[in-house]
Coordinates of C-alpha atoms in Angstrom, one line a residue:
Q1 CA 76.0 111.5 156.7
Q2 CA 73.7 112.4 153.9
H3 CA 72.7 109.4 151.6
L4 CA 69.6 108.4 149.8
M5 CA 68.3 104.7 150.4
V6 CA 66.6 102.8 147.8
S7 CA 64.4 99.9 148.3
G8 CA 62.1 97.5 146.2
G9 CA 62.5 96.5 142.8
G10 CA 62.7 92.9 141.9
S11 CA 61.5 90.9 138.9
V12 CA 58.1 90.6 137.4
Q13 CA 56.4 89.6 134.0
T14 CA 55.5 92.1 131.6
G15 CA 51.9 93.9 133.0
G16 CA 53.1 93.8 136.3
S17 CA 53.9 96.2 139.0
L18 CA 56.7 96.9 141.2
R19 CA 57.3 100.1 143.7
L20 CA 60.6 101.4 144.6
S21 CA 61.3 103.8 147.5
C22 CA 63.6 106.3 148.3
G23 CA 64.6 107.2 151.7
L24 CA 65.6 110.7 152.2
H25 CA 68.4 111.4 154.7
V26 CA 69.4 114.4 153.6
Y27 CA 69.3 117.9 154.9
A28 CA 66.4 119.9 154.0
G29 CA 68.6 122.2 151.6
N30 CA 68.6 119.1 149.1
R31 CA 65.2 118.0 149.3
H32 CA 63.7 120.6 146.7
C33 CA 63.5 118.0 143.7
I34 CA 63.7 114.3 143.8
G35 CA 64.2 112.1 140.9
W36 CA 64.0 108.6 139.7
F37 CA 66.6 107.4 136.8
R38 CA 67.5 104.1 135.5
E39 CA 70.3 102.7 133.8
A40 CA 70.4 99.6 131.1
P41 CA 73.0 97.6 130.4
G42 CA 74.9 99.2 127.4
T43 CA 73.0 102.6 127.7
E44 CA 73.4 105.8 129.2
R45 CA 71.5 106.7 132.7
E46 CA 68.0 108.4 131.8
G47 CA 65.8 110.4 133.6
V48 CA 62.4 108.5 134.7
A49 CA 60.5 110.9 136.7
S50 CA 61.0 113.8 138.9
M51 CA 59.6 115.8 141.4
F52 CA 59.2 119.2 143.5
L53 CA 58.9 118.0 147.2
S54 CA 57.1 121.6 148.1
S55 CA 54.5 121.4 145.5
S56 CA 54.4 117.7 144.1
R57 CA 54.6 119.1 140.9
S58 CA 55.8 116.0 139.0
Y59 CA 57.6 115.4 135.7
Y60 CA 58.0 112.0 133.4
N61 CA 60.0 110.7 130.9
D62 CA 57.5 110.2 127.8
S63 CA 58.2 106.6 127.9
V64 CA 56.8 105.7 131.5
K65 CA 53.7 108.4 131.2
G66 CA 50.6 106.8 132.1
R67 CA 52.5 103.7 133.5
F68 CA 54.9 105.5 136.6
T69 CA 53.8 107.2 139.1
I70 CA 56.2 109.4 141.6
S71 CA 54.6 110.4 145.0
Q72 CA 55.8 111.3 148.5
D73 CA 55.4 110.9 152.2
N74 CA 56.8 113.6 153.9
A75 CA 56.1 111.6 157.5
K76 CA 58.3 108.9 156.1
D77 CA 60.5 111.0 154.4
T78 CA 60.4 108.9 151.3
V79 CA 59.9 109.4 147.8
Y80 CA 57.8 106.3 145.8
L81 CA 58.1 105.0 142.3
Q82 CA 55.1 103.2 141.5
M83 CA 55.6 101.2 138.3
D84 CA 52.3 99.3 136.5
S85 CA 52.0 97.8 133.3
L86 CA 55.6 96.8 133.2
R87 CA 57.1 96.1 129.9
T88 CA 60.7 94.5 129.0
E89 CA 62.5 97.9 128.2
D90 CA 61.6 98.9 131.3
T91 CA 64.6 96.4 132.8
G92 CA 67.1 98.2 134.3
T93 CA 68.8 99.8 137.4
Y94 CA 66.9 102.3 139.1
F95 CA 68.6 105.1 141.4
C96 CA 67.3 108.1 143.1
A97 CA 68.6 111.5 143.2
T98 CA 68.4 115.2 144.8
L99 CA 68.3 117.2 141.6
L100 CA 69.3 120.9 142.0
P101 CA 65.9 122.7 140.9
P102 CA 67.1 123.9 137.4
G103 CA 67.0 120.2 136.4
C104 CA 64.3 118.6 137.7
P105 CA 61.9 119.3 134.8
S106 CA 63.5 117.6 132.5
L107 CA 65.4 115.4 134.7
V108 CA 69.2 116.4 134.3
R109 CA 71.5 114.3 135.1
G110 CA 74.3 116.5 135.6
M111 CA 72.4 118.7 138.1
A112 CA 72.3 115.3 140.5
N113 CA 74.2 115.9 143.5
Y114 CA 73.5 112.7 145.7
W115 CA 72.6 109.3 144.6
S116 CA 71.3 106.3 145.9
Q117 CA 72.5 102.7 145.5
G118 CA 70.9 101.3 142.8
A119 CA 67.9 98.9 142.7
Q120 CA 67.8 96.2 140.2
V121 CA 64.2 95.6 137.9
T122 CA 64.2 93.1 135.6
V123 CA 60.6 92.4 133.2
S124 CA 60.4 89.4 131.5
S125 CA 57.9 88.4 128.8

């Protein structure tokens, strides 16, 4: 059964770092683009970062540019989200998802076809 498995997350103070991992248990045909999304209470799920796996071309929400880095380890079938200089507004539940190629650059939530379970990230001041 195809699925994505996220691990990592936790609680840190502002300025701290965390890393999320997304294990890819999906067929090759669904591995064009992986995106990271987050959802805070009372808000809609928003795109954070995405990457075309074939080229490693990556895209970021303006709010995380320069602080978050998406990367992949092909040997481990894993995509990472390194989060540095964390802020309280980064708090939320984080998900990874497979994205259809047209939805990759703009992190179009409606073009995601597989979702991971959520991982909680809490940043306190």
